Amino acid sequence: MRLLILEFFPTVLCRNEKAFFFPFLSGIGRSHGCDPVWLCLGETLRPDGAESSGRIFRAVPTALDLKLLAARLKGLKATHIVSSELLSPAALRVLRSAAPQAKLLVMPTPQEVHSASSMPRRCAMRSHADALSPEPEHRKFFPKCGWFLDWLGVRDETLAGSYLVEAEPDYRAEMLNEAARFSQAHITIMGGSLCGNLRTLDRNPCFAKVLSKHADHRGCAFCGSTMHPFSPPGQDVPGLVERQFRAILKSRKGQSRTKGVYEFFDIHAFRRFDEVFEVVLRLGVPSGVFLFNPRIDDVLTAADRIEKVLPRLAKAGHEVRILSMGIENFSPAENLRFNKDISPAQVDRLIELTRRWGKAYPKVFRPFKGGSSLPEFGVILYTPWTTLKDLRINLEAASARGFGGAGYWLYSTLLMYPDSPLHSLALEEKGIAAKRFPDRGAVYGAFSNEEESRSVVPWKFKDTKVADFFAIMVRVSAAAMEGAGCPFFKGDREFRGLERIYTEASESCRVTPLAVAFRLLGLMERGTRGSKEELLREAVREPAQSAGPSEEHAGRRFAPSSPTARAGEKLFRKLASRTPRDLRSLKFCGVQETPTPVGRAICVSVSVAGRRLDLDLVDASAPGPYFLRSRRFKAVLSRTTPSSDPSERKALEALLLLIDKSCAAAA
Ligand code: SF4
């Protein structure tokens, strides 16, 4: 008997819930004579299906990767295959020709196990429905070993009732292609529950009519993350963490799944931050990156424990990152409906704390994304119930706190899942439920975040003005981030017109989507009527001062504040006093920072043989065209200073290389 585990790495840093239990499956396989082989492939996930009908991802290995896979599978005689993803037909053929009789299981996310209604029957590879159960009393209960032993056809009644995380994990794995070797795909330190928000709905007046159906619901009204825990009650959290790290340290370099990046699934591990890191430090885990998913109030509560351990983490060279924390919405009405219970005051306290820690321990504590001075916050700006007043509250509150002038937060919509309390609420009211989204822009956020949208329930805005506001803003945002060639809106007639208006406006005076949002909202509040194009044309024509007190924040250039930009500024000062030979034609004018549609940019101004050139350096992974590219940056030439001269290009190339190096040293 041979167990084959296939893990496909996503290209972006995200939680791979389907691979959560792989170390434990591998460990159980090894201790039960299945001689497991765990193969990893990188850069292979592609969306499949039209986004309007729900998007799913498949592993689509290249021809070369298929050859590698076929060669590795030769003679392996796998009898049981667990894959983290659905496979392309070609990949499936490779598997089938190497192991025609093997049982195949595509791992679901925990959410998929719990929402049986979201499973497409047509998809034969979503075979987990027969293998797993969401019911804690069932032998096939997902977090326990019984289902896997049964699936393998192995009898072990002692282990069957234990949780998977109680089995001995095994982290031995092979990186099959280059992309897998270079990937930073993290592994998850398992146990407990992702979220500790156990707030019920019974005291929330929004849910009075649907309470009987959701009496057992815990947490936010759109979320199913607070499901049954993945470890037994009363689990010794530091002990569980220690067992996993001990196993990680056992696997030899070059044969291990670990990349030095670890995500803690268990909120209790975050709440016992200092104790968990005592374990990590005591075991001598090599310097690594540790990711957590707390709520804002969890961070505030754990502040003392965090502060206590930061100096020792700095010494050990460890880095701590906090993944997106949900504010969801600054409007009290929307926040109550989300059952979120996070206040603006808590947000401000968190910003203040994280800035303090980031400043004191810049190499350890990195909650900030893309050089921003804000942690990464989750926002859901649009729901079926959103009013213009809610939008005003959010734009004012977000821009007062320095949210970017463009980005996901400005077009983030509620992804409504079947059977969630918000879904029941939507069904209770007339005019929300829909067969399809009236505006396909509603799933642009999921599309650009590389999320699957297969099980999302379509809905309509109650307020038609908000529907128009959203339709304009999502297209303006897409135009700012991806330009006219935005693949999602290809063929969308509204996008073509709105993109042209926005692009023309931002060519003549750099106007951010946030600035447009303020102006557009002002028009709508004053009852201005017109088609979407007319409204946008009017909005971009509006003078900035009428748009609201905070808009100026959205497009302002700042003195450098991020370490990266400060490193650039320091380099400029050095170069100005002592210019290397290959940069003699350059004069160094200045370095600033500015929010741009694709994140914060370092704006570099130089003069080449007397001609001024302005470049925005954005993160190398940012979408959109660029003039030059280095390891860390894409350099985008300002439209006002175009260049086609090869000698200018050469000088800028040399400069970009230097900036890249000095910023890497500063990071
Ligand atoms: S949205 Fe976040 S805070 Fe709310 S229940 Fe889900 S995981 Fe918990």
XYZ file of C-alpha atoms and ligand atoms in Angstrom:
675
model
C 0.000 0.000 0.000
C 1.356 3.451 -0.857
C -0.028 6.853 0.114
C 0.734 9.697 -2.269
C 0.120 13.261 -1.076
C 0.085 15.948 -3.756
C 0.302 19.539 -2.597
C 0.010 22.432 -5.020
C 1.360 25.740 -3.780
C -0.568 28.923 -4.481
C 1.462 31.843 -5.830
C 0.210 34.279 -3.221
C 0.693 34.139 0.523
C -2.568 32.668 1.672
C -3.837 30.057 4.015
C -4.079 26.714 2.276
C -6.824 25.099 4.260
C -6.874 22.018 2.095
C -3.354 21.083 3.158
C -3.877 21.726 6.890
C -3.729 18.087 7.879
C -1.169 16.758 5.398
C 1.624 16.290 8.003
C -0.764 14.248 10.134
C -2.074 12.215 7.196
C 1.514 11.497 6.212
C 2.385 10.524 9.800
C -0.607 8.182 10.086
C 0.254 6.700 6.681
C 3.829 6.023 7.793
C 2.870 4.429 11.083
C 0.341 2.196 9.315
C 2.569 0.765 6.589
C 1.522 3.079 3.736
C 5.041 4.405 3.040
C 3.848 7.930 2.172
C 5.362 10.142 -0.499
C 4.483 13.865 -0.263
C 5.137 15.767 -3.494
C 4.877 19.556 -3.847
C 4.444 21.548 -7.059
C 4.470 25.340 -7.336
C 2.787 27.902 -9.612
C 0.144 25.630 -10.990
C -3.213 26.946 -9.806
C -5.544 28.413 -12.403
C -9.151 29.567 -12.117
C -11.661 27.535 -13.970
C -15.186 28.511 -15.028
C -16.839 31.872 -15.553
C -16.716 34.095 -12.496
C -20.423 34.810 -12.781
C -21.263 31.141 -12.367
C -18.712 30.659 -9.592
C -15.002 30.260 -9.891
C -13.018 27.255 -8.812
C -9.301 26.670 -8.987
C -7.580 23.699 -10.532
C -3.981 22.565 -10.485
C -2.797 22.975 -14.059
C 0.848 21.836 -14.211
C 2.914 22.883 -17.222
C 4.026 20.283 -19.773
C 7.428 20.208 -18.086
C 5.894 19.725 -14.644
C 3.702 16.943 -15.992
C 6.833 15.203 -17.254
C 8.463 15.604 -13.839
C 5.352 14.243 -12.175
C 5.094 11.295 -14.563
C 8.770 10.450 -14.025
C 8.417 10.613 -10.245
C 5.265 8.499 -10.221
C 6.861 5.775 -12.316
C 7.169 2.661 -10.218
C 5.663 4.347 -7.171
C 2.523 2.219 -7.329
C 0.362 4.610 -5.322
C -2.789 2.984 -3.999
C -4.186 6.097 -2.281
C -3.794 9.670 -3.534
C -4.715 12.786 -1.572
C -4.532 16.030 -3.555
C -4.820 19.569 -2.239
C -6.547 20.659 -5.456
C -8.783 19.623 -8.274
C -6.603 18.579 -11.183
C -6.524 19.544 -14.823
C -7.514 16.735 -17.229
C -3.857 16.374 -18.298
C -2.652 16.037 -14.698
C -5.412 13.562 -13.998
C -4.319 11.495 -17.011
C -0.752 11.396 -15.679
C -2.014 10.181 -12.297
C -4.320 7.631 -13.803
C -1.720 6.153 -16.111
C 0.715 5.742 -13.204
C -1.865 4.522 -10.708
C -5.018 3.388 -12.528
C -6.645 1.760 -9.507
C -5.647 4.285 -6.835
C -8.315 5.870 -4.645
C -8.315 9.626 -5.139
C -9.415 12.218 -2.603
C -9.363 15.965 -3.200
C -9.143 17.574 0.202
C -11.902 20.064 0.945
C -11.593 23.175 3.072
C -13.204 22.810 6.504
C -15.904 25.223 5.305
C -16.677 22.907 2.387
C -17.132 19.955 4.717
C -19.611 21.981 6.740
C -21.569 23.526 3.839
C -22.756 20.450 2.034
C -25.057 22.581 -0.114
C -22.161 24.233 -1.883
C -20.794 21.049 -3.416
C -21.206 20.750 -7.157
C -22.568 17.309 -7.912
C -21.126 17.336 -11.411
C -17.623 17.379 -10.047
C -16.598 13.779 -9.470
C -13.377 14.799 -7.806
C -15.155 16.459 -4.915
C -15.278 12.989 -3.505
C -14.946 14.035 0.107
C -18.713 14.004 0.649
C -18.613 10.221 1.040
C -15.418 10.178 3.083
C -16.004 12.955 5.627
C -18.673 14.239 7.943
C -19.159 17.609 9.689
C -20.946 15.889 12.573
C -18.834 15.594 15.757
C -20.556 12.324 16.741
C -19.947 10.679 13.371
C -17.062 8.238 12.902
C -16.093 10.192 9.786
C -15.929 13.500 11.645
C -13.436 15.621 9.694
C -10.940 16.628 12.461
C -10.614 13.047 13.745
C -8.602 10.077 12.476
C -11.489 7.650 11.865
C -12.368 8.841 8.368
C -8.791 8.660 7.154
C -8.163 5.186 8.567
C -11.400 3.982 6.954
C -10.450 5.607 3.669
C -7.055 3.888 3.790
C -8.767 0.632 4.718
C -6.698 0.324 7.904
C -8.092 -0.822 11.253
C -6.900 1.015 14.332
C -9.729 1.491 16.757
C -7.499 3.143 19.349
C -6.557 5.929 16.954
C -9.919 6.202 15.174
C -11.534 8.337 17.883
C -8.508 10.605 18.330
C -8.107 13.988 16.699
C -5.772 14.114 13.697
C -3.555 16.595 15.550
C -2.962 13.934 18.215
C -1.227 11.707 15.641
C 2.512 12.046 15.108
C 3.040 14.463 12.189
C 5.611 13.818 9.481
C 6.989 16.760 7.480
C 9.118 14.846 4.968
C 8.263 16.106 1.480
C 9.814 16.540 -1.962
C 9.776 19.801 -3.884
C 9.163 18.547 -7.391
C 9.725 21.664 -9.476
C 11.746 24.893 -9.245
C 8.704 26.925 -8.257
C 8.081 24.601 -5.303
C 11.710 24.863 -4.207
C 11.561 28.674 -4.221
C 8.026 28.985 -2.873
C 7.525 30.368 0.624
C 4.315 28.366 1.056
C 3.879 28.161 4.767
C 2.859 25.232 6.878
C 0.136 25.447 9.458
C 0.651 24.719 13.106
C -2.673 23.066 13.801
C -5.037 22.788 16.725
C -8.008 24.503 18.305
C -10.061 27.076 16.428
C -9.154 29.853 14.055
C -11.369 32.335 15.834
C -12.456 32.895 19.390
C -15.439 35.082 18.555
C -18.200 33.156 20.299
C -20.729 35.975 20.230
C -24.214 34.573 19.737
C -27.051 36.303 17.893
C -29.641 36.253 20.650
C -28.927 39.774 21.860
C -28.603 41.188 18.377
C -31.916 42.806 17.339
C -31.079 42.420 13.631
C -31.578 38.653 13.847
C -34.775 38.451 15.901
C -36.712 36.992 12.975
C -34.175 34.290 12.091
C -32.870 33.465 15.543
C -34.554 30.080 15.816
C -32.616 28.853 12.781
C -29.300 30.214 14.030
C -29.483 29.693 17.768
C -26.194 27.758 17.632
C -24.357 30.285 15.507
C -21.225 31.838 16.968
C -19.222 34.753 15.620
C -19.749 37.112 12.706
C -23.015 36.685 10.852
C -21.339 36.047 7.482
C -18.655 33.653 8.668
C -18.444 29.959 9.413
C -14.961 29.932 10.908
C -16.059 29.279 14.449
C -16.792 25.627 13.835
C -15.959 22.663 16.023
C -12.307 22.873 17.221
C -9.592 20.773 15.603
C -8.153 19.552 18.893
C -9.703 17.917 21.958
C -11.206 20.093 24.675
C -8.698 21.246 27.285
C -5.758 20.675 24.934
C -2.355 21.760 26.227
C -1.691 24.434 23.570
C 2.062 24.953 24.104
C 2.436 21.138 24.265
C 0.667 20.701 20.927
C 2.814 23.431 19.353
C 5.947 21.784 20.754
C 5.090 18.377 19.283
C 4.660 19.888 15.822
C 7.890 21.892 15.962
C 9.815 18.869 17.249
C 8.609 16.898 14.222
C 9.473 19.807 11.905
C 13.005 19.950 13.317
C 13.397 16.199 12.779
C 12.948 16.367 9.005
C 16.223 16.915 7.193
C 17.009 20.022 5.151
C 16.193 19.467 1.499
C 13.697 16.736 2.379
C 11.333 18.816 4.452
C 8.071 20.560 3.724
C 9.056 23.474 5.931
C 10.051 26.803 4.402
C 10.656 28.555 7.676
C 7.216 30.179 7.480
C 4.602 28.987 9.964
C 0.989 29.979 10.316
C -0.744 29.322 13.608
C -4.291 28.192 13.024
C -5.214 28.224 16.695
C -6.322 31.532 18.219
C -5.379 30.083 21.612
C -1.772 29.937 20.439
C -1.951 33.686 19.805
C -3.616 34.326 23.149
C -0.681 32.511 24.777
C 1.852 34.288 22.584
C 4.631 34.365 25.192
C 4.246 30.696 26.154
C 4.228 29.569 22.534
C 7.392 31.514 21.778
C 9.030 30.115 24.914
C 8.642 26.754 23.164
C 9.945 28.050 19.835
C 12.976 29.656 21.504
C 13.676 26.685 23.747
C 13.628 24.265 20.800
C 15.985 26.536 18.863
C 13.720 26.783 15.799
C 15.875 28.515 13.128
C 14.914 32.129 12.455
C 11.524 32.052 10.821
C 8.362 33.937 9.995
C 5.335 33.310 12.222
C 1.878 34.247 10.994
C -1.197 34.767 13.131
C -4.878 35.490 12.489
C -6.160 37.295 15.574
C -9.074 39.666 15.824
C -8.304 43.247 16.758
C -9.530 42.672 20.322
C -7.301 39.558 20.615
C -4.242 41.698 19.864
C -5.280 44.309 22.417
C -5.798 41.636 25.072
C -2.495 39.888 24.338
C -0.516 43.166 24.191
C 1.427 42.575 27.427
C 2.328 39.021 26.487
C 3.499 40.203 23.057
C 5.609 43.041 24.427
C 7.215 40.685 26.909
C 8.663 38.416 24.258
C 9.497 40.804 21.380
C 13.091 41.547 22.544
C 13.959 37.842 22.593
C 12.385 37.300 19.184
C 14.550 40.127 17.857
C 17.636 38.392 19.219
C 16.664 35.072 17.632
C 15.963 36.718 14.260
C 12.284 35.742 14.210
C 9.602 37.729 12.471
C 5.934 37.990 13.429
C 3.209 38.941 10.993
C -0.459 39.384 11.518
C -2.646 38.529 8.589
C -5.696 40.611 7.753
C -7.735 41.712 10.783
C -11.382 42.451 10.159
C -12.841 45.854 10.894
C -15.446 45.029 8.256
C -17.310 48.314 8.557
C -17.119 51.598 10.462
C -20.878 52.160 10.238
C -22.557 51.092 13.501
C -25.601 49.782 11.603
C -23.574 47.537 9.289
C -21.237 46.478 12.086
C -24.170 45.373 14.229
C -25.620 43.387 11.338
C -22.252 41.672 10.905
C -22.341 40.779 14.633
C -18.705 41.897 14.569
C -18.361 43.902 17.767
C -15.185 45.811 16.909
C -15.270 49.564 17.592
C -13.380 52.425 15.876
C -11.690 53.121 19.241
C -10.287 49.579 19.246
C -9.049 50.093 15.696
C -7.238 53.280 16.765
C -5.685 51.598 19.778
C -4.481 48.770 17.549
C -2.958 51.177 15.013
C -1.158 52.989 17.812
C 0.153 49.737 19.350
C 1.303 48.156 16.100
C 3.087 51.353 15.057
C 4.873 51.423 18.404
C 5.948 47.779 18.109
C 6.849 48.196 14.455
C 9.090 51.127 15.359
C 10.707 49.459 18.366
C 11.198 46.073 16.671
C 11.124 46.755 12.939
C 12.693 43.425 12.058
C 10.363 41.381 14.282
C 6.974 42.932 14.177
C 5.688 43.444 10.681
C 1.960 43.841 10.542
C 2.223 46.413 7.765
C 1.563 45.539 4.186
C 3.484 46.908 1.178
C 5.345 49.664 3.059
C 2.069 51.091 4.420
C 1.957 52.460 7.951
C -1.284 50.578 8.644
C -1.795 46.927 9.472
C -3.768 44.956 6.931
C -7.449 45.378 7.728
C -10.388 43.431 6.373
C -13.247 45.606 5.185
C -16.640 44.737 3.739
C -17.842 48.043 2.364
C -20.910 46.903 0.448
C -23.813 44.726 1.569
C -27.380 44.551 0.273
C -28.355 46.921 3.102
C -25.686 49.614 2.560
C -26.946 53.211 2.454
C -25.255 56.416 1.298
C -24.965 57.347 4.976
C -23.034 54.131 5.685
C -20.714 54.941 2.792
C -20.098 58.465 4.106
C -19.227 57.099 7.573
C -16.809 54.595 6.073
C -15.055 56.929 3.647
C -14.546 59.541 6.366
C -13.378 57.030 8.985
C -11.083 55.100 6.653
C -9.451 58.116 5.097
C -8.962 59.778 8.505
C -6.956 56.681 9.440
C -4.861 56.797 6.281
C -6.386 53.959 4.250
C -4.964 53.742 0.733
C -6.397 55.869 -2.060
C -7.200 52.679 -3.950
C -7.496 49.024 -3.242
C -9.699 46.169 -2.230
C -11.411 48.039 0.580
C -13.070 50.410 -1.905
C -14.832 47.643 -3.826
C -15.142 44.894 -1.204
C -18.561 43.264 -1.239
C -20.204 40.835 1.116
C -19.604 37.249 0.009
C -22.796 35.694 1.277
C -22.573 32.000 2.013
C -25.594 29.705 2.023
C -27.001 28.963 5.443
C -25.220 31.881 7.091
C -27.361 34.140 9.337
C -26.977 36.987 6.833
C -28.314 34.731 4.105
C -31.399 33.954 6.216
C -31.827 37.671 6.844
C -31.596 38.381 3.116
C -34.247 35.750 2.396
C -36.559 37.327 4.985
C -36.595 40.661 3.170
C -38.015 41.401 -0.231
C -35.762 42.585 -3.023
C -32.406 41.147 -1.934
C -32.311 37.536 -3.143
C -31.295 37.194 -6.778
C -30.613 34.368 -9.203
C -27.492 36.125 -10.443
C -25.643 39.227 -9.338
C -27.222 42.087 -11.333
C -23.712 43.565 -11.551
C -20.939 41.038 -12.120
C -18.552 43.545 -10.495
C -19.843 42.112 -7.181
C -17.336 39.260 -7.449
C -14.433 41.343 -8.798
C -12.978 41.439 -5.271
C -13.065 37.656 -4.941
C -11.603 37.397 -8.445
C -8.721 39.780 -7.758
C -8.018 38.134 -4.386
C -7.788 34.753 -6.095
C -10.651 33.433 -4.008
C -13.089 30.816 -5.142
C -16.600 32.193 -5.504
C -18.377 28.965 -6.288
C -20.567 28.808 -3.229
C -21.378 32.504 -2.945
C -25.095 33.404 -2.999
C -26.007 36.297 -5.362
C -27.794 39.349 -3.983
C -29.071 42.808 -4.960
C -28.590 46.215 -3.344
C -31.742 47.564 -1.721
C -30.760 51.135 -2.545
C -30.386 51.709 -6.281
C -28.149 54.748 -5.704
C -25.714 52.563 -3.766
C -25.896 50.012 -6.600
C -24.829 52.759 -9.040
C -22.145 54.038 -6.681
C -20.716 50.515 -6.385
C -20.917 49.876 -10.142
C -18.887 53.037 -10.793
C -16.383 52.517 -7.979
C -15.580 48.906 -8.756
C -14.845 49.830 -12.360
C -12.831 52.920 -11.439
C -10.823 50.787 -9.011
C -10.217 48.116 -11.653
C -9.212 50.817 -14.148
C -6.768 52.324 -11.636
C -5.244 48.994 -10.728
C -5.272 47.087 -13.989
C -5.847 49.640 -16.714
C -8.005 49.234 -19.803
C -6.915 45.618 -20.223
C -8.455 44.436 -16.937
C -9.245 40.770 -17.704
C -12.236 40.600 -15.372
C -14.074 43.438 -17.109
C -13.109 42.389 -20.620
C -16.152 42.956 -22.805
C -17.992 44.935 -20.089
C -19.539 47.948 -21.836
C -19.878 50.008 -18.682
C -16.240 49.417 -17.856
C -15.078 50.674 -21.262
C -16.791 54.041 -20.834
C -16.000 54.545 -17.151
C -12.376 53.456 -17.562
C -11.865 56.027 -20.325
C -13.322 58.849 -18.234
C -11.275 57.924 -15.175
C -8.024 57.422 -17.091
C -8.355 60.753 -18.900
C -8.993 62.488 -15.583
C -6.099 60.873 -13.814
C -3.754 61.621 -16.709
C -4.355 65.345 -16.345
C -4.355 65.415 -12.539
C -3.587 62.297 -10.568
C -6.958 61.437 -9.013
C -7.251 58.374 -6.819
C -10.333 56.144 -6.670
C -10.830 57.341 -3.082
C -10.957 60.950 -4.282
C -13.488 59.890 -6.925
C -15.512 58.074 -4.245
C -15.763 61.222 -2.109
C -16.814 63.385 -5.023
C -19.285 60.840 -6.346
C -20.826 60.382 -2.932
C -21.192 64.158 -2.572
C -23.061 64.278 -5.887
C -25.367 61.449 -4.927
C -26.075 62.934 -1.520
C -27.100 66.158 -3.246
C -29.473 64.157 -5.457
C -27.604 64.703 -8.728
C -29.124 62.489 -11.416
C -27.628 61.031 -14.560
C -26.193 57.937 -16.173
C -23.149 56.324 -14.559
C -20.880 57.915 -17.142
C -22.438 61.331 -16.582
C -22.055 60.980 -12.820
C -18.405 59.943 -13.094
C -17.661 62.744 -15.552
C -19.182 65.184 -13.104
C -17.291 63.629 -10.188
C -13.867 63.911 -11.811
C -14.691 67.499 -12.823
C -15.618 68.489 -9.247
C -13.023 70.618 -7.539
C -11.217 68.713 -4.814
C -12.311 71.036 -1.983
C -15.954 70.093 -2.431
C -15.216 66.458 -1.945
C -14.889 66.354 1.807
C -12.313 67.295 4.390
C -10.376 64.091 4.208
C -9.923 63.671 0.503
C -6.704 65.599 0.412
C -5.227 62.760 2.465
C -5.850 60.345 -0.369
C -3.485 61.790 -2.920
C -0.912 63.506 -0.757
C 2.773 62.941 -1.157
C 4.586 62.246 2.071
C 8.103 62.655 3.314
C 9.441 59.092 3.367
C 8.291 57.191 6.419
C 8.727 53.532 5.515
C 12.178 51.983 6.095
C 12.408 51.183 2.380
C 11.775 54.755 1.278
C 14.092 56.120 3.926
C 16.808 53.787 2.640
C 16.199 55.232 -0.841
C 16.504 58.746 0.509
C 19.728 57.913 2.340
C 21.153 56.422 -0.837
C 20.287 59.599 -2.762
C 22.144 61.728 -0.236
C 25.158 59.447 -0.517
C 25.074 59.428 -4.319
C 24.702 63.209 -4.449
C 27.912 63.645 -2.502
C 29.826 60.861 -4.272
C 28.440 59.729 -7.620
C 29.735 56.451 -9.107
C 31.125 56.585 -12.636
C 28.172 54.871 -14.370
C 25.731 57.351 -12.787
C 27.652 60.523 -13.644
C 24.913 61.676 -16.030
C 22.377 61.707 -13.167
C 21.447 64.448 -10.743
C 19.483 63.355 -7.681
C 16.477 65.562 -7.002
C 14.411 63.830 -4.329
C 12.580 60.885 -2.825
C 8.990 60.986 -1.549
C 6.245 58.508 -0.810
C 2.731 58.493 -2.125
C -0.289 56.221 -2.120
C -0.961 54.971 -5.633
C -3.696 52.749 -6.971
C -1.434 49.711 -6.490
C -0.103 50.515 -3.027
C 2.370 52.945 -1.569
C 5.077 54.026 -4.024
C 8.506 55.539 -3.586
C 8.646 58.486 -5.989
C 12.118 59.096 -7.258
C 13.026 62.260 -9.153
C 16.289 62.503 -11.061
C 17.602 64.539 -13.897
C 19.446 62.733 -16.689
C 21.744 65.016 -18.681
C 19.575 67.944 -17.615
C 16.193 66.289 -18.337
C 13.947 65.560 -15.364
C 12.488 62.074 -14.975
C 10.023 60.997 -12.285
C 9.611 57.338 -11.416
C 7.209 55.607 -9.066
C 8.728 52.496 -7.536
C 5.986 50.066 -6.589
C 6.201 46.532 -5.283
C 7.440 44.099 -7.949
C 4.269 42.045 -7.569
C 1.963 45.019 -8.201
C -0.219 44.653 -11.293
C 0.113 46.871 -14.340
C 2.716 47.912 -16.897
C 6.174 49.191 -15.938
C 9.232 50.801 -17.462
C 11.913 48.825 -15.603
C 11.843 46.015 -13.127
C 14.193 44.851 -10.396
C 13.910 42.117 -7.786
C 11.917 44.286 -5.360
C 10.400 46.983 -7.552
C 8.542 47.855 -10.672
C 9.559 51.313 -11.864
C 6.711 53.204 -13.523
C 7.648 56.380 -15.384
C 5.450 59.376 -14.741
C 3.301 60.222 -17.757
C 4.597 63.758 -17.554
C 8.211 62.673 -18.065
C 8.208 59.935 -20.729
C 11.519 58.506 -21.919
C 12.569 56.541 -24.980
C 16.263 57.385 -24.897
C 18.426 54.223 -24.424
C 21.076 56.132 -22.441
C 18.401 57.390 -20.004
C 17.122 53.859 -19.673
C 20.629 52.538 -18.989
C 21.286 55.146 -16.298
C 17.922 54.459 -14.664
C 18.585 50.722 -14.789
C 21.846 51.193 -12.897
C 20.098 53.457 -10.376
C 17.236 51.015 -9.816
C 19.719 48.241 -9.121
C 21.415 50.364 -6.474
C 18.100 51.352 -4.867
C 17.056 47.724 -4.855
C 20.252 46.706 -3.075
C 20.116 49.433 -0.446
C 16.417 48.790 0.257
C 17.101 45.049 0.578
C 19.817 45.823 3.112
C 17.424 48.106 5.022
C 14.546 45.604 5.053
S -14.970 36.986 10.423
Fe -13.147 36.757 11.680
S -13.754 37.440 13.709
Fe -15.623 37.032 12.587
S -16.173 34.925 13.121
Fe -15.008 34.869 11.212
S -12.896 34.517 11.809
Fe -14.036 35.213 13.640
